[in-house]
Short mmCIF file of C-alpha atoms in Angstrom, two decimals:
data_model
loop_
_atom_site.label_atom_id
_atom_site.label_comp_id
_atom_site.label_asym_id
_atom_site.label_seq_id
_atom_site.Cartn_x
_atom_site.Cartn_y
_atom_site.Cartn_z
CA MET S 1034 71.73 113.35 104.86
CA GLN S 1035 71.23 111.11 101.74
CA ILE S 1036 73.74 109.74 99.20
CA HIS S 1037 73.38 108.19 95.83
CA ARG S 1038 75.72 107.45 92.92
CA LYS S 1039 75.18 109.24 89.60
CA LEU S 1040 74.84 107.24 86.45
CA SER S 1041 77.92 108.86 84.98
CA ILE S 1042 81.00 106.68 85.25
CA ARG S 1043 84.40 106.42 83.58
CA ARG S 1044 86.32 103.10 83.27
CA SER S 1045 89.47 101.94 81.67
CA HIS S 1046 90.27 98.33 80.83
CA ASP S 1047 93.38 96.35 79.86
CA ARG S 1048 93.51 94.02 76.89
CA THR S 1049 92.04 91.19 78.90
CA GLY S 1050 88.97 93.19 79.82
CA SER S 1051 90.02 93.77 83.53
CA CYS S 1052 89.15 97.21 84.89
CA THR S 1053 92.30 99.10 85.66
CA GLY S 1054 90.97 102.55 86.36
CA ALA S 1055 87.58 104.25 87.11
CA ARG S 1056 85.82 107.45 88.31
CA LEU S 1057 82.56 107.27 90.30
CA ASN S 1058 80.42 110.30 91.12
CA TYR S 1059 78.38 110.63 94.18
CA VAL S 1060 75.78 113.23 95.32
CA VAL S 1061 75.13 113.91 98.99
CA SER S 1062 71.89 115.82 99.61
CA HIS S 1063 69.72 117.12 102.49
CA ALA S 1064 72.81 118.21 104.43
CA GLY S 1065 71.20 121.44 105.64
CA ASN S 1066 72.34 125.06 105.32
CA LEU S 1067 75.49 124.80 107.46
CA ASP S 1068 78.80 123.54 106.15
CA GLN S 1069 78.51 119.73 106.30
CA SER S 1070 81.33 119.03 103.83
CA GLU S 1071 83.42 116.91 106.26
CA ASP S 1072 80.41 114.82 107.21
CA ALA S 1073 79.41 114.35 103.49
CA LEU S 1074 83.00 113.39 102.65
CA LYS S 1075 82.96 110.82 105.46
CA LEU S 1076 79.64 109.34 104.04
CA VAL S 1077 81.11 109.02 100.59
CA ARG S 1078 84.20 107.31 101.99
CA GLN S 1079 82.07 104.77 103.78
CA THR S 1080 79.86 104.19 100.77
CA ALA S 1081 82.37 104.06 97.83
CA PRO S 1082 83.80 100.64 97.18
CA ASP S 1083 87.49 100.04 97.97
CA TYR S 1084 88.00 98.44 94.49
CA VAL S 1085 86.44 98.66 91.03
CA GLY S 1086 87.75 95.52 89.28
CA SER S 1087 91.52 95.56 90.04
CA ALA S 1088 91.66 99.28 90.47
CA ARG S 1089 91.95 100.57 94.01
CA GLN S 1090 90.38 103.70 95.46
CA LYS S 1091 92.97 106.48 95.45
CA SER S 1092 91.30 109.77 96.04
CA ILE S 1093 87.96 111.59 96.73
CA GLU S 1094 87.46 115.11 95.41
CA LEU S 1095 84.75 117.52 96.23
CA THR S 1096 83.63 118.89 92.86
CA SER S 1097 80.57 120.91 93.64
CA VAL S 1098 78.78 122.61 96.43
CA LYS S 1099 75.15 123.81 96.00
CA GLY S 1100 73.31 126.15 98.17
CA ASP S 1101 70.52 123.65 99.05
CA GLY S 1102 72.84 121.47 101.11
CA THR S 1103 73.92 119.32 98.22
CA TYR S 1104 77.56 118.14 97.65
CA GLU S 1105 78.91 116.33 94.68
CA PHE S 1106 82.13 114.16 94.81
CA GLU S 1107 84.35 112.21 92.39
CA VAL S 1108 86.07 109.06 93.53
CA THR S 1109 89.15 108.08 91.52
CA TYR S 1110 90.45 104.49 91.20
CA ALA S 1111 93.83 103.43 89.87
CA PRO S 1112 95.91 100.23 89.73
CA PRO S 1113 97.62 99.37 93.06
CA ASP S 1114 101.24 100.30 93.19
CA ALA S 1115 104.10 98.20 94.54
CA LEU S 1116 103.78 99.61 98.10
CA ASP S 1117 100.07 98.79 98.20
CA ARG S 1118 100.82 95.05 97.58
CA LYS S 1119 103.44 94.82 100.43
CA THR S 1120 102.60 92.76 103.48
CA GLY S 1121 105.52 93.44 105.86
CA ASP S 1122 107.73 90.44 105.05
CA GLU S 1123 109.45 91.58 101.86
CA ARG S 1124 113.22 91.63 101.53
CA VAL S 1125 114.84 93.14 98.31
CA TRP S 1126 118.60 92.71 97.86
CA SER S 1127 121.06 94.65 95.67
CA PHE S 1128 124.75 95.11 95.46
CA GLU S 1129 127.35 97.69 94.34
CA VAL S 1130 130.93 97.27 93.48
CA THR S 1131 132.93 100.55 93.38
CA THR S 1132 136.23 102.04 94.40
CA GLY S 1133 137.29 104.26 97.22
CA LYS S 1134 140.28 106.56 97.55
CA TYR S 1135 142.85 105.68 100.19
CA ARG S 1136 146.22 106.96 101.19
CA VAL S 1137 148.77 104.21 101.24
CA THR S 1138 152.42 104.32 102.39
CA GLU S 1139 153.34 100.82 101.29
CA ALA S 1140 153.45 99.25 97.84
CA ARG S 1141 152.88 95.56 97.02
CA GLU S 1142 156.24 95.59 95.25
CA LEU S 1143 159.16 97.80 94.47
CA VAL S 1144 159.46 97.30 90.71
CA LYS S 1145 162.69 99.13 89.89
CA ILE S 1146 165.24 101.69 91.17
CA TYR S 1147 166.41 104.20 88.57
CA PRO S 1148 170.03 105.49 89.25
CA VAL S 1149 170.48 109.16 88.39
CA SER S 1150 174.30 109.25 88.72
CA GLU S 1151 177.13 106.77 88.54
CA ASP S 1152 178.59 108.27 91.69
CA ILE S 1153 175.46 107.96 93.87
CA THR S 1154 173.93 104.67 94.98
CA PRO S 1155 170.17 105.27 95.55
CA PRO S 1156 168.80 104.24 98.98
CA ASP S 1157 166.48 101.25 99.00
CA PRO S 1158 163.01 102.19 100.29
CA GLY S 1159 161.79 98.65 100.37
CA GLU S 1160 157.95 98.75 99.82
CA MET S 1161 157.62 102.13 101.38
CA ILE S 1162 156.17 104.85 99.19
CA GLY S 1163 157.45 108.45 99.27
CA TRP S 1164 160.18 107.97 101.77
CA ASP S 1165 162.38 111.09 102.15
CA GLY S 1166 165.51 109.00 102.46
CA ARG S 1167 166.40 109.98 106.04
CA ILE S 1168 167.67 107.29 108.52
CA ASP S 1169 167.95 109.38 111.57
CA GLY S 1170 164.62 108.34 113.08
CA GLU S 1171 162.91 111.51 111.81
CA SER S 1172 162.03 110.06 108.35
CA ASP S 1173 158.73 110.74 106.72
CA LEU S 1174 156.50 108.92 104.18
CA ALA S 1175 154.48 111.02 101.70
CA GLY S 1176 152.56 108.06 100.54
CA ALA S 1177 150.13 108.01 97.49
CA THR S 1178 146.45 108.05 96.83
CA VAL S 1179 145.10 104.90 95.20
CA LEU S 1180 141.71 103.43 94.27
CA VAL S 1181 140.80 100.37 96.21
CA PRO S 1182 137.89 98.10 95.29
CA GLU S 1183 134.82 98.17 97.56
CA MET S 1184 131.64 96.08 97.67
CA TYR S 1185 128.35 96.88 99.33
CA GLU S 1186 125.24 94.79 99.69
CA ARG S 1187 121.97 96.61 100.46
CA CYS S 1188 118.66 95.14 101.64
CA VAL S 1189 115.33 97.04 101.67
CA ALA S 1190 113.31 95.22 104.39
CA THR S 1191 109.63 95.80 105.01
CA TYR S 1192 108.17 95.48 108.48
CA ARG S 1193 104.94 96.24 110.27
CA SER S 1194 105.46 99.65 111.85
CA SER S 1195 104.59 98.21 115.32
CA LYS S 1196 107.60 95.93 115.04
CA VAL S 1197 109.98 98.91 114.75
CA ASN S 1198 109.97 99.67 118.48
CA SER S 1199 112.70 100.53 120.93
CA ALA S 1200 113.88 96.98 121.42
CA PHE S 1201 114.21 96.68 117.61
CA ARG S 1202 116.21 99.94 117.44
CA ARG S 1203 118.42 98.79 120.28
CA LYS S 1204 119.12 95.61 118.47
CA LEU S 1205 120.16 97.50 115.32
CA PHE S 1206 122.47 99.71 117.39
CA ASN S 1207 124.13 96.81 119.00
CA LEU S 1208 124.87 95.18 115.64
CA SER S 1209 125.98 98.32 113.81
CA GLY S 1210 129.68 98.42 113.30
CA LYS S 1211 130.17 94.68 113.74
CA VAL S 1212 131.25 91.82 111.37
CA ASN S 1213 129.25 88.66 110.85
CA ALA S 1214 129.88 85.95 113.52
CA SER S 1215 128.69 83.17 111.15
CA THR S 1216 128.02 82.69 107.54
CA PHE S 1217 125.74 85.46 106.04
CA ARG S 1218 124.25 85.41 102.61
CA GLY S 1219 127.14 83.07 101.41
CA TRP S 1220 129.82 85.27 102.91
CA ALA S 1221 132.19 83.60 105.38
CA PRO S 1222 132.43 84.71 109.05
CA GLY S 1223 134.27 88.05 109.44
CA GLU S 1224 133.70 89.19 105.76
CA VAL S 1225 130.71 91.40 106.23
CA LEU S 1226 130.42 94.64 108.23
CA LEU S 1227 127.02 96.41 109.03
CA THR S 1228 127.59 99.95 108.27
CA ARG S 1229 124.10 101.53 108.17
CA ALA S 1230 120.32 100.92 108.82
CA GLU S 1231 117.97 103.78 107.66
CA GLN S 1232 114.23 103.94 108.10
CA GLY S 1233 111.88 105.38 105.42
CA GLU S 1234 108.51 107.13 105.85
CA PRO S 1235 105.68 104.88 107.06
CA TYR S 1236 102.91 104.05 104.59
CA LYS S 1237 99.80 101.92 104.34
CA ASN S 1238 99.21 98.93 102.17
CA HIS S 1239 95.88 98.02 100.51
CA ARG S 1240 94.68 96.36 103.72
CA GLY S 1241 95.34 99.54 105.75
CA GLN S 1242 98.27 98.11 107.59
CA GLU S 1243 100.99 100.60 108.40
CA LEU S 1244 104.34 99.48 107.04
CA VAL S 1245 107.85 100.84 107.04
CA ASP S 1246 110.91 100.10 104.98
CA ILE S 1247 114.36 99.90 106.45
CA THR S 1248 117.48 99.92 104.17
CA TYR S 1249 120.44 98.03 105.43
CA THR S 1250 123.91 98.67 104.09
CA PHE S 1251 126.69 95.98 104.57
CA ALA S 1252 130.31 96.43 103.44
CA VAL S 1253 131.96 93.25 102.18
CA ARG S 1254 135.61 92.27 102.04
CA PRO S 1255 136.17 88.80 100.72
CA ALA S 1256 138.92 86.91 102.49
CA GLY S 1257 142.24 86.61 100.75
CA GLU S 1258 145.95 87.15 100.68
CA VAL S 1259 147.31 90.44 101.95
CA SER S 1260 150.76 91.91 101.19
CA CYS S 1261 152.57 93.65 104.12
CA SER S 1262 156.15 94.81 103.94
CA GLY S 1263 156.77 92.43 101.07
CA ASN S 1264 155.36 89.44 102.85
CA VAL S 1265 152.07 87.77 101.83
CA ILE S 1266 149.77 86.59 104.60
CA VAL S 1267 146.17 85.44 104.99
CA PRO S 1268 144.45 87.38 107.75
CA VAL S 1269 142.15 85.73 110.22
CA SER S 1270 139.54 88.34 109.17
CA PRO S 1271 139.71 90.75 106.16
CA TRP S 1272 138.46 93.50 108.44
CA ASN S 1273 141.46 93.14 110.82
CA VAL S 1274 144.25 95.63 110.60
CA ILE S 1275 147.55 94.34 109.25
CA TRP S 1276 150.63 96.31 110.20
CA SER S 1277 154.29 95.96 110.65
CA ILE S 1278 157.32 97.25 112.57
CA SER S 1279 160.39 98.18 110.49
CA ARG S 1280 163.79 99.66 111.13
CA ARG S 1281 166.43 101.17 108.85
CA ASP S 1282 169.69 99.37 108.18
CA ALA S 1283 172.11 102.40 108.41
CA VAL S 1284 174.95 100.31 107.00
CA ASN S 1285 173.12 99.24 103.79
CA ASN S 1286 170.77 102.21 103.92
CA SER S 1287 167.75 99.80 103.59
CA LEU S 1288 164.49 98.85 105.26
CA ILE S 1289 164.41 95.72 107.54
CA VAL S 1290 161.04 94.35 108.62
CA SER S 1291 161.21 92.96 112.17
CA GLY S 1292 157.63 91.97 112.67
CA ILE S 1293 154.11 91.78 111.07
CA TYR S 1294 150.96 91.93 113.19
CA GLU S 1295 147.23 91.45 112.79
CA SER S 1296 144.93 93.44 115.13
CA ARG S 1297 141.20 93.07 115.56
CA VAL S 1298 139.29 96.36 115.62
CA TYR S 1299 135.68 95.15 115.16
CA ASP S 1300 133.54 92.97 117.33
CA SER S 1301 131.41 90.20 115.76
CA GLY S 1302 127.52 89.98 115.96
CA ASN S 1303 124.82 87.58 115.16
CA PHE S 1304 123.37 88.87 111.90
CA SER S 1305 120.61 86.23 111.81
CA ALA S 1306 118.92 88.28 114.55
CA LEU S 1307 118.07 90.82 111.75
CA ASN S 1308 115.77 88.23 110.12
CA LEU S 1309 116.92 89.25 106.63
#
């Protein structure tokens, strides 16, 4: 089986004269009467250069099969794409600020009570929203749906496929649903929650190394003041739950807050182990 390159060739160049695309044609002959297309393709793959100028080999197409054991192939070259140039250490960050719908039963402030009759004194709901006015222990709060600001930071991290093993996946599982124990990307401890880590399809770079991208999603809550039952506090962590215990004053038909509490619902983790 013999191979030679035909004289016909197509090339494209940029304005600096660098080759950015090409097509080379090869002829494989003396392959015999049986189907030797796979062996002929293998020979072309071994013979054709990986690059023509800055253009990288992209595809090999069988264009003609003759009855005398001759095969013709066309090898196409194109500029390397972004995935070709990756090495396995890339980290690309982005962020998103949006709003989410939440049901709330407590307002920041009761702005005004509008009397409907001179003979009726409206009950004082305090900061509660949608209170039915009952004070017999069976009262209900309808609440309201509001838009609450949310921030997310995402990182597309590239790894060698061999590094994404069972130990790596176990580490991700153990950190998922946890807040940062120490400062992370400029955010104070307790402000960032790891919500998701999703792997993409493996691919190969120009060196033939198999890589894989993992997209991390972090929810961010900057620390700050929180209003609860008309009281302003600064939580230990913005991901902690703030709640209160209240009772109704039957004499004055009003709400009395007897206690405000902060409860931790998330564990913390060492995000530096993610090597982001």
